[in-house]
PDB file of C-alpha atoms in Angstrom:
ATOM      1  CA  UNK A  13      -4.928 -12.640   6.468  1.00 96.00           C
ATOM      2  CA  UNK A  14      -7.187 -12.937   3.420  1.00 96.00           C
ATOM      3  CA  UNK A  15     -10.343 -12.996   5.544  1.00 97.00           C
ATOM      4  CA  UNK A  16      -9.144  -9.914   7.423  1.00 97.00           C
ATOM      5  CA  UNK A  17      -8.337  -8.100   4.184  1.00 96.00           C
ATOM      6  CA  UNK A  18     -11.872  -8.760   2.957  1.00 95.00           C
ATOM      7  CA  UNK A  19     -13.505  -7.821   6.271  1.00 96.00           C
ATOM      8  CA  UNK A  20     -11.361  -4.942   7.544  1.00 93.00           C
ATOM      9  CA  UNK A  21     -13.844  -2.205   6.541  1.00 91.00           C
ATOM     10  CA  UNK A  22     -17.065  -4.102   7.310  1.00 93.00           C
ATOM     11  CA  UNK A  23     -17.456  -2.775  10.849  1.00 91.00           C
ATOM     12  CA  UNK A  24     -16.988   0.851   9.802  1.00 88.00           C
ATOM     13  CA  UNK A  25     -19.061   0.606   6.628  1.00 89.00           C
ATOM     14  CA  UNK A  26     -21.890  -1.652   7.825  1.00 92.00           C
ATOM     15  CA  UNK A  27     -22.198  -0.965  11.543  1.00 87.00           C
ATOM     16  CA  UNK A  28     -21.334  -4.553  12.455  1.00 91.00           C
ATOM     17  CA  UNK A  29     -19.270  -5.302  15.547  1.00 94.00           C
ATOM     18  CA  UNK A  30     -16.149  -7.397  15.051  1.00 95.00           C
ATOM     19  CA  UNK A  31     -17.337  -9.790  17.756  1.00 95.00           C
ATOM     20  CA  UNK A  32     -20.451 -10.558  15.656  1.00 95.00           C
ATOM     21  CA  UNK A  33     -18.499 -11.710  12.597  1.00 96.00           C
ATOM     22  CA  UNK A  34     -18.797 -15.462  11.939  1.00 96.00           C
ATOM     23  CA  UNK A  35     -15.034 -15.947  11.690  1.00 97.00           C
ATOM     24  CA  UNK A  36     -12.183 -17.181  13.840  1.00 97.00           C
ATOM     25  CA  UNK A  37     -11.022 -15.285  16.908  1.00 98.00           C
ATOM     26  CA  UNK A  38      -7.753 -14.157  15.231  1.00 97.00           C
ATOM     27  CA  UNK A  39      -9.745 -12.642  12.336  1.00 98.00           C
ATOM     28  CA  UNK A  40     -12.208 -10.912  14.673  1.00 97.00           C
ATOM     29  CA  UNK A  41      -9.348  -9.540  16.782  1.00 98.00           C
ATOM     30  CA  UNK A  42      -7.507  -8.168  13.731  1.00 98.00           C
ATOM     31  CA  UNK A  43     -10.690  -6.635  12.286  1.00 97.00           C
ATOM     32  CA  UNK A  44     -11.434  -4.995  15.640  1.00 97.00           C
ATOM     33  CA  UNK A  45      -7.921  -3.517  15.787  1.00 97.00           C
ATOM     34  CA  UNK A  46      -8.288  -2.152  12.251  1.00 97.00           C
ATOM     35  CA  UNK A  47     -11.709  -0.580  12.857  1.00 94.00           C
ATOM     36  CA  UNK A  48     -11.587   3.171  13.504  1.00 86.00           C
ATOM     37  CA  UNK A  49     -14.298   5.006  15.396  1.00 73.00           C
ATOM     38  CA  UNK A  50     -15.059   7.841  12.997  1.00 68.00           C
ATOM     39  CA  UNK A  51     -15.095  10.672  15.544  1.00 64.00           C
ATOM     40  CA  UNK A  52     -11.442  10.442  16.608  1.00 62.00           C
ATOM     41  CA  UNK A  53      -9.744   9.176  13.472  1.00 63.00           C
ATOM     42  CA  UNK A  54      -7.796  12.395  12.752  1.00 69.00           C
ATOM     43  CA  UNK A  55      -6.685  13.127  16.336  1.00 80.00           C
ATOM     44  CA  UNK A  56      -2.913  12.682  16.769  1.00 86.00           C
ATOM     45  CA  UNK A  57      -3.108  10.871  20.137  1.00 88.00           C
ATOM     46  CA  UNK A  58      -5.785   8.575  18.751  1.00 89.00           C
ATOM     47  CA  UNK A  59      -3.670   7.755  15.685  1.00 91.00           C
ATOM     48  CA  UNK A  60      -0.661   6.841  17.801  1.00 93.00           C
ATOM     49  CA  UNK A  61      -2.743   4.499  19.959  1.00 93.00           C
ATOM     50  CA  UNK A  62      -4.484   3.067  16.892  1.00 95.00           C
ATOM     51  CA  UNK A  63      -1.196   2.183  15.185  1.00 96.00           C
ATOM     52  CA  UNK A  64       0.430   0.992  18.431  1.00 97.00           C
ATOM     53  CA  UNK A  65      -2.517  -1.364  18.973  1.00 97.00           C
ATOM     54  CA  UNK A  66      -2.287  -2.664  15.404  1.00 97.00           C
ATOM     55  CA  UNK A  67       1.406  -3.430  15.961  1.00 97.00           C
ATOM     56  CA  UNK A  68       0.417  -5.899  18.706  1.00 97.00           C
ATOM     57  CA  UNK A  69      -1.126  -8.241  16.140  1.00 97.00           C
ATOM     58  CA  UNK A  70       0.718  -9.698  13.151  1.00 96.00           C
ATOM     59  CA  UNK A  71      -2.420 -10.127  11.027  1.00 97.00           C
ATOM     60  CA  UNK A  72      -3.657  -6.590  11.675  1.00 98.00           C
ATOM     61  CA  UNK A  73      -0.168  -5.224  10.966  1.00 97.00           C
ATOM     62  CA  UNK A  74       0.260  -6.828   7.560  1.00 98.00           C
ATOM     63  CA  UNK A  75      -3.333  -6.060   6.542  1.00 97.00           C
ATOM     64  CA  UNK A  76      -2.917  -2.389   7.510  1.00 97.00           C
ATOM     65  CA  UNK A  77       0.170  -1.924   5.352  1.00 97.00           C
ATOM     66  CA  UNK A  78      -1.395  -3.825   2.435  1.00 96.00           C
ATOM     67  CA  UNK A  79      -4.514  -1.655   2.703  1.00 95.00           C
ATOM     68  CA  UNK A  80      -2.437   1.528   2.886  1.00 95.00           C
ATOM     69  CA  UNK A  81      -0.464   0.496  -0.193  1.00 93.00           C
ATOM     70  CA  UNK A  82      -3.721  -0.074  -2.066  1.00 92.00           C
ATOM     71  CA  UNK A  83      -5.199   3.208  -0.850  1.00 90.00           C
ATOM     72  CA  UNK A  84      -2.093   5.195  -1.789  1.00 89.00           C
ATOM     73  CA  UNK A  85      -2.230   3.755  -5.288  1.00 86.00           C
ATOM     74  CA  UNK A  86      -5.776   5.064  -5.695  1.00 85.00           C
ATOM     75  CA  UNK A  87      -5.840   8.206  -3.541  1.00 80.00           C
ATOM     76  CA  UNK A  88      -4.591  10.657  -6.133  1.00 72.00           C
ATOM     77  CA  UNK A  89      -7.756   9.912  -8.106  1.00 79.00           C
ATOM     78  CA  UNK A  90     -10.160  10.956  -5.365  1.00 86.00           C
ATOM     79  CA  UNK A  91      -8.444  13.043  -2.655  1.00 87.00           C
ATOM     80  CA  UNK A  92      -8.139  16.798  -2.790  1.00 88.00           C
ATOM     81  CA  UNK A  93      -4.696  18.330  -2.223  1.00 88.00           C
ATOM     82  CA  UNK A  94      -5.222  18.888   1.530  1.00 90.00           C
ATOM     83  CA  UNK A  95      -6.341  15.287   2.106  1.00 88.00           C
ATOM     84  CA  UNK A  96      -3.435  13.979  -0.002  1.00 89.00           C
ATOM     85  CA  UNK A  97      -0.969  15.849   2.195  1.00 90.00           C
ATOM     86  CA  UNK A  98      -2.632  14.579   5.401  1.00 89.00           C
ATOM     87  CA  UNK A  99      -2.519  11.016   4.074  1.00 89.00           C
ATOM     88  CA  UNK A 100       1.151  11.321   3.125  1.00 92.00           C
ATOM     89  CA  UNK A 101       2.032  12.646   6.576  1.00 93.00           C
ATOM     90  CA  UNK A 102       0.077   9.853   8.290  1.00 94.00           C
ATOM     91  CA  UNK A 103       1.745   7.227   6.113  1.00 95.00           C
ATOM     92  CA  UNK A 104       5.223   8.536   6.830  1.00 96.00           C
ATOM     93  CA  UNK A 105       4.583   8.996  10.543  1.00 96.00           C
ATOM     94  CA  UNK A 106       2.730   5.773  11.325  1.00 97.00           C
ATOM     95  CA  UNK A 107       2.756   3.275   8.449  1.00 97.00           C
ATOM     96  CA  UNK A 108       6.480   3.375   7.674  1.00 97.00           C
ATOM     97  CA  UNK A 109       7.297   2.569  11.324  1.00 97.00           C
ATOM     98  CA  UNK A 110       4.717  -0.225  11.195  1.00 97.00           C
ATOM     99  CA  UNK A 111       6.577  -1.664   8.202  1.00 97.00           C
ATOM    100  CA  UNK A 112       9.806  -1.537  10.205  1.00 97.00           C
ATOM    101  CA  UNK A 113       8.045  -3.247  13.111  1.00 97.00           C
ATOM    102  CA  UNK A 114       6.905  -6.039  10.787  1.00 97.00           C
ATOM    103  CA  UNK A 115      10.447  -6.371   9.436  1.00 96.00           C
ATOM    104  CA  UNK A 116      11.898  -6.790  12.950  1.00 96.00           C
ATOM    105  CA  UNK A 117       9.117  -8.646  14.769  1.00 96.00           C
ATOM    106  CA  UNK A 118       7.186 -10.659  12.179  1.00 94.00           C
ATOM    107  CA  UNK A 119       9.679 -12.764  10.185  1.00 93.00           C
ATOM    108  CA  UNK A 120       6.881 -14.687   8.482  1.00 95.00           C
ATOM    109  CA  UNK A 121       5.968 -11.435   6.667  1.00 95.00           C
ATOM    110  CA  UNK A 122       9.514 -10.244   5.949  1.00 94.00           C
ATOM    111  CA  UNK A 123       9.309 -10.738   2.166  1.00 96.00           C
ATOM    112  CA  UNK A 124       5.826  -9.249   1.973  1.00 96.00           C
ATOM    113  CA  UNK A 125       6.820  -6.154   3.943  1.00 96.00           C
ATOM    114  CA  UNK A 126       9.846  -5.663   1.686  1.00 96.00           C
ATOM    115  CA  UNK A 127       7.669  -5.646  -1.452  1.00 96.00           C
ATOM    116  CA  UNK A 128       4.978  -3.478   0.157  1.00 96.00           C
ATOM    117  CA  UNK A 129       7.575  -1.016   1.460  1.00 96.00           C
ATOM    118  CA  UNK A 130       9.191  -0.716  -1.977  1.00 96.00           C
ATOM    119  CA  UNK A 131       5.844  -0.191  -3.724  1.00 95.00           C
ATOM    120  CA  UNK A 132       4.504   2.196  -1.082  1.00 95.00           C
ATOM    121  CA  UNK A 133       7.626   4.383  -1.015  1.00 95.00           C
ATOM    122  CA  UNK A 134       7.712   4.501  -4.806  1.00 94.00           C
ATOM    123  CA  UNK A 135       4.106   5.660  -5.032  1.00 92.00           C
ATOM    124  CA  UNK A 136       4.494   8.109  -2.161  1.00 93.00           C
ATOM    125  CA  UNK A 137       7.512   9.792  -3.752  1.00 93.00           C
ATOM    126  CA  UNK A 138       5.669  10.070  -7.079  1.00 90.00           C
ATOM    127  CA  UNK A 139       2.655  11.632  -5.419  1.00 89.00           C
ATOM    128  CA  UNK A 140       4.831  14.048  -3.408  1.00 90.00           C
ATOM    129  CA  UNK A 141       6.573  15.127  -6.618  1.00 90.00           C
ATOM    130  CA  UNK A 142       3.186  15.599  -8.266  1.00 85.00           C
ATOM    131  CA  UNK A 143       1.973  17.785  -5.363  1.00 85.00           C
ATOM    132  CA  UNK A 144       5.098  19.957  -5.429  1.00 81.00           C
ATOM    133  CA  UNK A 145       4.729  20.614  -9.161  1.00 76.00           C
TER     134      UNK A 145
END
């Protein structure tokens, strides 16, 4: 999980293929699942497939929700209002269900998902209140 957290953006940011990473197969698989091709990343059908694929792998699932929690905590500093709203909608539509999937299907991460869910929902509600005002 830690290796995947550290590597999850490498493919997108550095043009490296997941298969080329000098790490274990589970890490390479999770990194590959988390890597978005830039051209389709905002398409609704693509997002559904992207999150459905992530849900097939426990490492990718927990890393995705950890990364989203981190991004939500920082997004209000750098996103414009439109991007904030898009990010909130994506989180509610895809990440919250991923948290529920982890809760049901990945008992090893039950405690982690509980803490992440609490933190993520708290930040999301604060940001939504900020946007409304």
